[in-house]
CSV table of C-alpha atoms in Angstrom, one decimal:
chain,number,residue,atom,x,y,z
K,143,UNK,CA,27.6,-63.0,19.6
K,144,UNK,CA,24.4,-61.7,21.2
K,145,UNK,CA,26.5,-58.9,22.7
K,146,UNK,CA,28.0,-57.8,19.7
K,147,UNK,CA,25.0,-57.7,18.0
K,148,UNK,CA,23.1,-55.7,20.4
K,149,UNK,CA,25.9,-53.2,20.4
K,150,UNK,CA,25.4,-52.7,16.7
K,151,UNK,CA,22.0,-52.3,17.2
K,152,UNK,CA,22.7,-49.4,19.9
K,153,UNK,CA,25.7,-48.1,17.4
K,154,UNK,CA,22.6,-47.7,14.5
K,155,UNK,CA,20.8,-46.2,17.5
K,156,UNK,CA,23.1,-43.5,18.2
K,157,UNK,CA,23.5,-43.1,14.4
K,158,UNK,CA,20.1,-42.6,13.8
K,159,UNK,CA,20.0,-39.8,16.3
K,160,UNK,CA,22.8,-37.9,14.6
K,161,UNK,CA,20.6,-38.1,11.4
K,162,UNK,CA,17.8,-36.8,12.9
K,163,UNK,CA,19.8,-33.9,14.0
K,164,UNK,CA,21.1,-33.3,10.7
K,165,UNK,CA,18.1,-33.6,9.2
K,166,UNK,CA,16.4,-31.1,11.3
K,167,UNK,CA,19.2,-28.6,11.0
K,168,UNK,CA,18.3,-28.9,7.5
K,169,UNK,CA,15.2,-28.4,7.4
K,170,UNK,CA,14.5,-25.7,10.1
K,171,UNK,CA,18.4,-24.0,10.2
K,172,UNK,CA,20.7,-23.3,13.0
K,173,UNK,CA,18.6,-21.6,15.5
K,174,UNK,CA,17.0,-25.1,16.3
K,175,UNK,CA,20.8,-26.5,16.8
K,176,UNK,CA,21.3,-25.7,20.5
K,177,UNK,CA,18.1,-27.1,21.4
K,178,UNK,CA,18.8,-30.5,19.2
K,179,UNK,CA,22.3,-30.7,21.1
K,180,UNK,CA,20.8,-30.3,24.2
K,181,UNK,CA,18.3,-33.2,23.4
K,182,UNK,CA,20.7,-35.4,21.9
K,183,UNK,CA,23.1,-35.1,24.7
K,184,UNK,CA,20.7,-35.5,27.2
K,185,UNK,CA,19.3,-39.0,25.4
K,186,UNK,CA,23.1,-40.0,24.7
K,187,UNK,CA,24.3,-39.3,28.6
K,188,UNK,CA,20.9,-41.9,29.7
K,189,UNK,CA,21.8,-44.7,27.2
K,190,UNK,CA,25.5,-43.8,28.1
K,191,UNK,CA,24.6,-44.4,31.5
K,192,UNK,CA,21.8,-47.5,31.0
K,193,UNK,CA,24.7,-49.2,29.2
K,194,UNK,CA,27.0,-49.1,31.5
K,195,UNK,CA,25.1,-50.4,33.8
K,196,UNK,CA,24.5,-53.5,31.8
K,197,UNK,CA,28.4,-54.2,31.5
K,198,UNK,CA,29.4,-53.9,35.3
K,199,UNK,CA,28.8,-56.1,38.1
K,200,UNK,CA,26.2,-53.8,39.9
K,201,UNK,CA,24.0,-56.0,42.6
K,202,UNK,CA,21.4,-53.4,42.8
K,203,UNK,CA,19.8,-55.1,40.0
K,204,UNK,CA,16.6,-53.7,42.1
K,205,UNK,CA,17.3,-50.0,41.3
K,206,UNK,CA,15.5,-48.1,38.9
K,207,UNK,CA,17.9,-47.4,36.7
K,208,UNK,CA,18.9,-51.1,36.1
K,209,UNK,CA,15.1,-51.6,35.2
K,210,UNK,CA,15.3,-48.9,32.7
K,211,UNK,CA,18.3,-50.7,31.3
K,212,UNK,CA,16.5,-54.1,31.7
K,213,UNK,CA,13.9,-52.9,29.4
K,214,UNK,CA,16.6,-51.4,26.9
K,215,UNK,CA,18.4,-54.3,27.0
K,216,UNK,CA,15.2,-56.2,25.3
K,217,UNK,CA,16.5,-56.8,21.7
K,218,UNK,CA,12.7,-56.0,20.3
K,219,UNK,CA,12.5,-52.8,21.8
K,220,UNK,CA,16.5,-51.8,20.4
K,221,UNK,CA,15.4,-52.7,17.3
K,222,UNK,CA,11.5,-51.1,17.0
K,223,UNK,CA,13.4,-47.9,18.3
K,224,UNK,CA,16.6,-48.1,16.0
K,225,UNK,CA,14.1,-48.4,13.0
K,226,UNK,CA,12.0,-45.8,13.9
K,227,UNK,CA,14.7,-43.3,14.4
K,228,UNK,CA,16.1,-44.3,11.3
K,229,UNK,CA,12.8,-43.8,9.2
K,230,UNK,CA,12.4,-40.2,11.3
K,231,UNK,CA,16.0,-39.2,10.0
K,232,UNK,CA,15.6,-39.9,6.9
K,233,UNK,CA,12.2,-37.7,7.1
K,234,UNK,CA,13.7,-35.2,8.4
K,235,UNK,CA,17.0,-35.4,6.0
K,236,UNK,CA,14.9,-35.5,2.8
K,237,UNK,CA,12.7,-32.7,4.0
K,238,UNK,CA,15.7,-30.3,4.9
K,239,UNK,CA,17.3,-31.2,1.7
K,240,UNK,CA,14.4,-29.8,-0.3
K,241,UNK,CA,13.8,-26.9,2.1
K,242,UNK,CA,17.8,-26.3,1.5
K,243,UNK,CA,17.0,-26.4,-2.5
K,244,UNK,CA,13.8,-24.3,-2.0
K,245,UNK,CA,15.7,-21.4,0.1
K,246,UNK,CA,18.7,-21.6,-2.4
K,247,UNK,CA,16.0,-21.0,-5.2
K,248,UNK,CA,14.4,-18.0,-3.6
K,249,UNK,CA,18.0,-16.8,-3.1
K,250,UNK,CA,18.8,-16.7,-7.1
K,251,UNK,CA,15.5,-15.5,-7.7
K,252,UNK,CA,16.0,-12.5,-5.6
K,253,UNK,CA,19.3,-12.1,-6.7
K,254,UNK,CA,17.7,-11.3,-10.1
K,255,UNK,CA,15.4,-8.4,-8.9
K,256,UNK,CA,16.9,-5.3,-8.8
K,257,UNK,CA,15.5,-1.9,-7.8
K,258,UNK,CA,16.0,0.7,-10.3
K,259,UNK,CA,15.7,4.1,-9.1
K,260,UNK,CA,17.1,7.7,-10.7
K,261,UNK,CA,16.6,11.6,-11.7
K,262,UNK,CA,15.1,12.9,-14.9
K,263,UNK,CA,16.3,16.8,-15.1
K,264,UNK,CA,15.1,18.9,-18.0
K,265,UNK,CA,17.0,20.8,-20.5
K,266,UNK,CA,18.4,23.5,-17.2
K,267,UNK,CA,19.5,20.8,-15.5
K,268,UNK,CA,15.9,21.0,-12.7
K,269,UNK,CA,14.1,18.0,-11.7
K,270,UNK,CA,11.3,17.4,-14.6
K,271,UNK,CA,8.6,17.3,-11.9
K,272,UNK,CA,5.7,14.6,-12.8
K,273,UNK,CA,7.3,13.5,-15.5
K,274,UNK,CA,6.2,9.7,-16.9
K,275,UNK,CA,9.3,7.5,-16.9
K,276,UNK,CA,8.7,3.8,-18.8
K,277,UNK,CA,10.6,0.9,-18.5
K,278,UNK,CA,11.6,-1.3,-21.2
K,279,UNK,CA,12.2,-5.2,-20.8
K,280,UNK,CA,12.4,-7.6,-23.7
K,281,UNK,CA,9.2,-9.1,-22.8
K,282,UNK,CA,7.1,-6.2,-21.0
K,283,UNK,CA,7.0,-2.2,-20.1
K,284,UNK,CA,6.3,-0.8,-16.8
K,285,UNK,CA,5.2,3.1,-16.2
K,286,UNK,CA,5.9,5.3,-13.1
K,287,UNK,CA,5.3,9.2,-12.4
K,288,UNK,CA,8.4,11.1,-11.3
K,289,UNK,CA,7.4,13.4,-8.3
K,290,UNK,CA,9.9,16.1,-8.3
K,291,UNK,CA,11.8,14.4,-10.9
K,292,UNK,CA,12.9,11.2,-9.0
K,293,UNK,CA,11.7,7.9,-10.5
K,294,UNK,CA,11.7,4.2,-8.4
K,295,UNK,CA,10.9,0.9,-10.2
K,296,UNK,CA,11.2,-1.4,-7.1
K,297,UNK,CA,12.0,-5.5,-7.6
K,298,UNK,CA,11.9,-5.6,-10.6
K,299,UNK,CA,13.1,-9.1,-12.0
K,300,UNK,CA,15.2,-9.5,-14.9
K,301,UNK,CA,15.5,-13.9,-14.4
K,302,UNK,CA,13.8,-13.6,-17.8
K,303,UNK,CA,15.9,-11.3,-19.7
K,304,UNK,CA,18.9,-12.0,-22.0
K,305,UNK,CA,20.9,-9.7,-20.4
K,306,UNK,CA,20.6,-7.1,-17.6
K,307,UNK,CA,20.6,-3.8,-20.0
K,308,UNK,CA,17.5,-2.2,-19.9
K,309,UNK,CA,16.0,0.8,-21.5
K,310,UNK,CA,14.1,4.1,-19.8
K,311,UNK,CA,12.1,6.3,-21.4
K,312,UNK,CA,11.2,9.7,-19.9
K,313,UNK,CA,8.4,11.9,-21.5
K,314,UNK,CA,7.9,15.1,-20.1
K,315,UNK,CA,5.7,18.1,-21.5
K,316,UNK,CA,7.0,18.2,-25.2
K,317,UNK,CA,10.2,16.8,-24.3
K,318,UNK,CA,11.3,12.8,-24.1
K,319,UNK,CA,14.4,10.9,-24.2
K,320,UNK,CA,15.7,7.2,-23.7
K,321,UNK,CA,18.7,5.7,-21.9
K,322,UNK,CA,19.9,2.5,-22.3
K,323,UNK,CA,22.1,1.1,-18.8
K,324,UNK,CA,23.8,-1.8,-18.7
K,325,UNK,CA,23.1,-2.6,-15.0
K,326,UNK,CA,26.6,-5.1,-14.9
K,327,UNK,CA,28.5,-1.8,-15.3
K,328,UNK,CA,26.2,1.1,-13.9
K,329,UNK,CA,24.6,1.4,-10.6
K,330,UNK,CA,20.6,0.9,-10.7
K,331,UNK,CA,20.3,3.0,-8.6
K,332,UNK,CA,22.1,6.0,-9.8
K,333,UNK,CA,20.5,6.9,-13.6
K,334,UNK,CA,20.1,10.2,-14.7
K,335,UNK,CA,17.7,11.3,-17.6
K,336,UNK,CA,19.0,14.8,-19.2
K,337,UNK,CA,15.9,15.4,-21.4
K,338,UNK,CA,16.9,18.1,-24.6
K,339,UNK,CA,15.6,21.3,-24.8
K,340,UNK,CA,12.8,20.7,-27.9
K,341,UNK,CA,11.5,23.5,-29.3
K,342,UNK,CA,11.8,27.5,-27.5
K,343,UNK,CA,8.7,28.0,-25.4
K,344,UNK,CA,7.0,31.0,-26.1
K,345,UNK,CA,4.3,33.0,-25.5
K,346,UNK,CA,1.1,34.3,-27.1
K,347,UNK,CA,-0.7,37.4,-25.6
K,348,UNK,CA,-4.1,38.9,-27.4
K,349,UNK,CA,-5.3,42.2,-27.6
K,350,UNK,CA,-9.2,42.9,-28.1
K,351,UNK,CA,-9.2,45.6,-30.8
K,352,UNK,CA,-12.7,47.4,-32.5
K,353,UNK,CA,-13.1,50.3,-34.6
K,354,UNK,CA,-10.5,50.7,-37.7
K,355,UNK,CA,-7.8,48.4,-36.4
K,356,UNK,CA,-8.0,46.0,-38.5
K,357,UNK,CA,-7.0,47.5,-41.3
K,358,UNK,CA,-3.8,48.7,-39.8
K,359,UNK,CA,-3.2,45.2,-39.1
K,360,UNK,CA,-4.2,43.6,-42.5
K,361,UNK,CA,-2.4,46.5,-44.1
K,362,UNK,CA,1.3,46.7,-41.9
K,363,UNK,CA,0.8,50.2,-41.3
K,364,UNK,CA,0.7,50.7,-38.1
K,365,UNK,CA,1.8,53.9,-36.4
K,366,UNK,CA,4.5,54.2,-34.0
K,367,UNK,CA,2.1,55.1,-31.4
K,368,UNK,CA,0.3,51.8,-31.8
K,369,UNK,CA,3.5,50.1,-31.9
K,370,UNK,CA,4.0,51.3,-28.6
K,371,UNK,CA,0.9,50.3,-27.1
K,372,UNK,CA,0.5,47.0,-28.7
K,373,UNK,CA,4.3,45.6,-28.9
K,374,UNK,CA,5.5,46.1,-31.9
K,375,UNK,CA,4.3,45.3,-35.7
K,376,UNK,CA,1.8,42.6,-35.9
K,377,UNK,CA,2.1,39.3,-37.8
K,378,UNK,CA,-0.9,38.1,-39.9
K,379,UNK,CA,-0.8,34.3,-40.2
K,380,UNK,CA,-1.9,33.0,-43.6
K,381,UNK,CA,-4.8,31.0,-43.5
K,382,UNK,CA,-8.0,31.3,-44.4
K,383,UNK,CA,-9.4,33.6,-41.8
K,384,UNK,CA,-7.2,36.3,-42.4
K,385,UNK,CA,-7.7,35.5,-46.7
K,386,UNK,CA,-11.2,35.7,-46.0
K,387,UNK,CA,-10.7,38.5,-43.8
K,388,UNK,CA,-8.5,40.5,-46.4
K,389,UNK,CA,-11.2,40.0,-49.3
K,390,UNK,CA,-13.5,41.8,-47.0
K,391,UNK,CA,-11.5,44.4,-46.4
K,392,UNK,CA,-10.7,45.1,-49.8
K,393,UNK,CA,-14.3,44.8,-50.9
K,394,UNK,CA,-16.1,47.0,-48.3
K,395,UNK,CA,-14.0,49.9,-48.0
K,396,UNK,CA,-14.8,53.6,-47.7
K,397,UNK,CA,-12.5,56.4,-48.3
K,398,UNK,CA,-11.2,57.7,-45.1
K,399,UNK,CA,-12.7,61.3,-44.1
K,400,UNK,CA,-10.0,63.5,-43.9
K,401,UNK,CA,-12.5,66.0,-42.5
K,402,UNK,CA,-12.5,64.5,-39.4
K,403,UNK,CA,-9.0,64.3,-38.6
K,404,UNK,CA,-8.7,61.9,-35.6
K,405,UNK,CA,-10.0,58.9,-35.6
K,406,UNK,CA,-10.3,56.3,-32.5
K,407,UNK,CA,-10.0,52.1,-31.7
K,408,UNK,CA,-11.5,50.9,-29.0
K,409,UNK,CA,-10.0,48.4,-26.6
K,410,UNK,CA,-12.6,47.2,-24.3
K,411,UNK,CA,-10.3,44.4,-22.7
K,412,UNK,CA,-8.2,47.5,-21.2
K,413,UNK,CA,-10.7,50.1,-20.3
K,414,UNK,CA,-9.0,52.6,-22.7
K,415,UNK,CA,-9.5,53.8,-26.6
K,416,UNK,CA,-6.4,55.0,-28.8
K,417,UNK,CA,-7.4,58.4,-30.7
K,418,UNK,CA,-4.6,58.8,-33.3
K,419,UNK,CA,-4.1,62.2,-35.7
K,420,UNK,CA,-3.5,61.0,-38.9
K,421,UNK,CA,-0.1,59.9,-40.3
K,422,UNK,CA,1.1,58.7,-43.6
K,423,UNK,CA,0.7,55.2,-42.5
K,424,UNK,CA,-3.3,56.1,-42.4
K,425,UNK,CA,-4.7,53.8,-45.1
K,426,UNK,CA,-6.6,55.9,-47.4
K,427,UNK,CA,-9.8,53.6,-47.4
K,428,UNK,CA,-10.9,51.7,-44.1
K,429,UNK,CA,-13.0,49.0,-43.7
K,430,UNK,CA,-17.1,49.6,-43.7
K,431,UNK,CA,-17.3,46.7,-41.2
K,432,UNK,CA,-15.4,49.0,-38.2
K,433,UNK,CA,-17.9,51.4,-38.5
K,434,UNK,CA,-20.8,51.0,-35.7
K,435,UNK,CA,-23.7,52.3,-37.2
K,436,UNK,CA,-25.8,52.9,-40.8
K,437,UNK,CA,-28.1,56.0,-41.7
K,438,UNK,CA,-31.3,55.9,-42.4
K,439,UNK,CA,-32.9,57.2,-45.5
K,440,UNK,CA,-36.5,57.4,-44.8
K,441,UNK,CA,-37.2,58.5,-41.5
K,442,UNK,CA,-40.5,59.2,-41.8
K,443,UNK,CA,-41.3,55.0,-43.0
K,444,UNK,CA,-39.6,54.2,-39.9
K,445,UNK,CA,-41.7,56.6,-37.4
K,446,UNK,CA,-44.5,55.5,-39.2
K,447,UNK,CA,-43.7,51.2,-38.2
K,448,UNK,CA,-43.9,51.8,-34.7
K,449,UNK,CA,-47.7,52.0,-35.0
K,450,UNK,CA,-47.5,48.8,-36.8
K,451,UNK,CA,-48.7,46.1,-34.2
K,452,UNK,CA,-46.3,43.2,-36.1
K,453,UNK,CA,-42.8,45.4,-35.6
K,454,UNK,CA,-42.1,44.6,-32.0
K,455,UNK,CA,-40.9,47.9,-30.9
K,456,UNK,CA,-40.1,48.6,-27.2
K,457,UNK,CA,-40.4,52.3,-25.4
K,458,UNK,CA,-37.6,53.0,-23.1
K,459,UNK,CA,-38.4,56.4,-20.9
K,460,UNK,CA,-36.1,58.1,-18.6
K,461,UNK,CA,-37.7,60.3,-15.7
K,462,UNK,CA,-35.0,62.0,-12.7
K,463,UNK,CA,-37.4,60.1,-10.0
K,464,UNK,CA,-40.5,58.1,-9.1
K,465,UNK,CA,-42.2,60.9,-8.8
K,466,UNK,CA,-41.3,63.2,-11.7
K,467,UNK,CA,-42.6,63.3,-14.9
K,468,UNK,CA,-41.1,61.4,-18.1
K,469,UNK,CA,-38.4,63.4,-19.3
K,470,UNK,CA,-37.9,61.3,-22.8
K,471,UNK,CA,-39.0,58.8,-24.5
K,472,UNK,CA,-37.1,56.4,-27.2
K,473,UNK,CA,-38.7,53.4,-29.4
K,474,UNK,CA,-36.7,50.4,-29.9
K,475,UNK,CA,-36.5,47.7,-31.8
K,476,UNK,CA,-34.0,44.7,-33.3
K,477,UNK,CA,-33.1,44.7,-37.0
K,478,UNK,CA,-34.2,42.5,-39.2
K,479,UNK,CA,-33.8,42.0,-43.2
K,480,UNK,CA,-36.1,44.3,-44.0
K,481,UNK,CA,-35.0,47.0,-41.7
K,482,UNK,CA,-31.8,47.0,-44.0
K,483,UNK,CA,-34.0,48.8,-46.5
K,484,UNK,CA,-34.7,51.7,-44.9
K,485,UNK,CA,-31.1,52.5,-44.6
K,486,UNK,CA,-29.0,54.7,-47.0
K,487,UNK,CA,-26.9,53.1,-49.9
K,488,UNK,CA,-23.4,53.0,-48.7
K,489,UNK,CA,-20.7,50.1,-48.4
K,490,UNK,CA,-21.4,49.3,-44.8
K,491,UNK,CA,-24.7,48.5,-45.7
K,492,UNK,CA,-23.8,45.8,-48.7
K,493,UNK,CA,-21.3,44.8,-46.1
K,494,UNK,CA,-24.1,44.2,-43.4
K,495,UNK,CA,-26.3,42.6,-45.9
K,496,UNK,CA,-23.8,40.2,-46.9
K,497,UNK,CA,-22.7,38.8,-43.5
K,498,UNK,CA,-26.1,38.4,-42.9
K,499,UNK,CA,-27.3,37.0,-45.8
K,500,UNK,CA,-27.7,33.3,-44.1
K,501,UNK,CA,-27.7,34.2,-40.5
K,502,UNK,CA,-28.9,37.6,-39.1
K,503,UNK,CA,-28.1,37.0,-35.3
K,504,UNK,CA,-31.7,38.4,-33.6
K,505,UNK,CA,-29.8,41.1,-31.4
K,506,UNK,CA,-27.3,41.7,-34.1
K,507,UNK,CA,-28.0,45.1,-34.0
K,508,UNK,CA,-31.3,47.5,-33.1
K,509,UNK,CA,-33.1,50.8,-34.4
């Protein structure tokens, strides 16, 4: 009876040993199994041999290894050890069951996270370059530039969604579009956003024009020799510059001098004037506001202001060096409201005094 019992005892031993392998298998994988074999069979091989030598008729009860056995053979110490590699496998098993559980987790999670990655090409089939591309989940949106067209939303995790279709949205310049992929049917990592074409570019070019131009313009007469210079017959948007603009024209107009017989525009922004003979397109009254100067009426009032110490008149000389004498002499001075009176009675001068009539600019123009 005693025997059987203590061989039980070493059976639940040996048992315990295989669950503490087990368990540690579980909870830190295969790599650690060659070690745990080598241990096991290395504490299997001594009890092995420590039992045998309590079951054969060996006189050199003296020997070292028949005291080790001795000691093993002490039921208290079979039993401590047998319940303590119990509790330590059942440690060990619990533990590797939850890390199992844990890693199988992380597995499904990741499983959900997809990296979604494509091109967005405009209307010519070229890589929109910096163009923003959103994506749209059922429960938030996430924004990425496209350098050179190509767009990445890395790990992104749909566990949450209802289904794995998603929605991108590019936006480029004036032009956006959407896609809609179902990601169970389409590779993630192979969308393409064709944006449309939107509306035709185009392009706006100015011209700085003085002098009589503008009633060419206003009027739609312009000559084929302006046409050449200035691409072609203008178009006058309707708003309320050019109304405004038009009432001006038609109210401060002078008939054109026929006397003269050319007559010049100045284009500052190009270094160069247009001088044009007269043509049937020539509107028969220009505008007073192109002209760049008034006559006065009374000379003499106007000599007779530059001794008055309130005008603030400037002298300009002109002399060919330091050392010549002064070879002119000119008086100078800014307009003002009252300058206006010394000026004859024409159009251009209503037209002056009513542009100025709130605001007269203080180098608006000088005597």
């Amino acid at each position: 009876m005693e025997s059987s019992g203590k061989k039980v005892w070493q059976a639940a031993f040996l048992i315990g040993i295989a669950g503490c392998m087990l368990g540690a298998i579980l909870a830190y994988g295969f790599s650690t199994l060659a070690a745990i074999i080598s241990g096991a069979t290395l504490t299997i091989g001594i009890i092995n041999a420590l039992y045998g030598l309590l079951n054969r008729d060996d006189k050199s009860n003296n020997s070292l290894p028949a005291k080790i056995a001795n000691t093993l053979n002490v039921n208290t110490f079979l039993k401590v050890a047998t319940v303590g590699i119990w509790i330590t496998a059942i440690a060990l098993c619990i533990f590797g069951v939850r890390q199992t559980y844990v890693s199988y987790l992380r597995r499904v999670l990741e499983a959900q996270k997809v990296t979604i990655e494509g091109l967005v090409l405009n209307a010519a089939g070229d890589p929109a370059d910096n163009a923003v591309v959103t994506l749209i989940l059922s429960g938030r949106q996430e924004v990425v530039t496209a350098p050179g067209g190509k767009f990445s939303f890395p790990r992104v995790d749909l566990s949450n969604e209802p289904s794995k279709t998603v929605r991108v949205r590019a936006s480029w310049q004036t032009h956006e579009a959407e896609i809609i992929a179902d990601l169970t049917k389409v590779s993630p990592q192979g969308l393409t956003i064709n944006l449309p074409a939107g509306a035709p570019p185009f392009r706006i070019t100015y011209f700085v024009l003085e002098g009589n131009a503008i009633d060419f313009f206003l009027l739609n007469k312009m000559d084929a020799k302006w046409e050449e210079k200035l691409g072609g017959q203008p178009y006058i948007v309707p708003n309320e510059v050019s109304s405004s603009l038009s009432s001006l024209v038609k109210t401060y107009s002078d008939d054109f001098n026929e006397e003269a017989g050319v007559f010049s525009v100045e284009n500052p922004s190009k270094k160069k004037d247009f001088t044009l003979e007269p043509s049937d397109n020539t509107p028969k009254k220009l505008f007073s506001g192109s002209s760049s100067g008034l006559s006065v009426s009374d000379e003499a009032a106007v000599i007779r202001s530059i001794a008055d110490e309130s005008q603030p008149w400037r002298a300009l000389y002109n002399k060919k060096n330091k050392t010549s004498i002064i070879e002119s002499l000119a008086f100078r001075k800014f307009l003002d409201h009252n300058d206006l009176n010394f000026c004859e009675d024409s159009q251009s001068k209503r037209f002056y005094q009513y542009i100025t009539r709130d605001y007269l600019p203080p180098d608006f123009a000088y005597f």
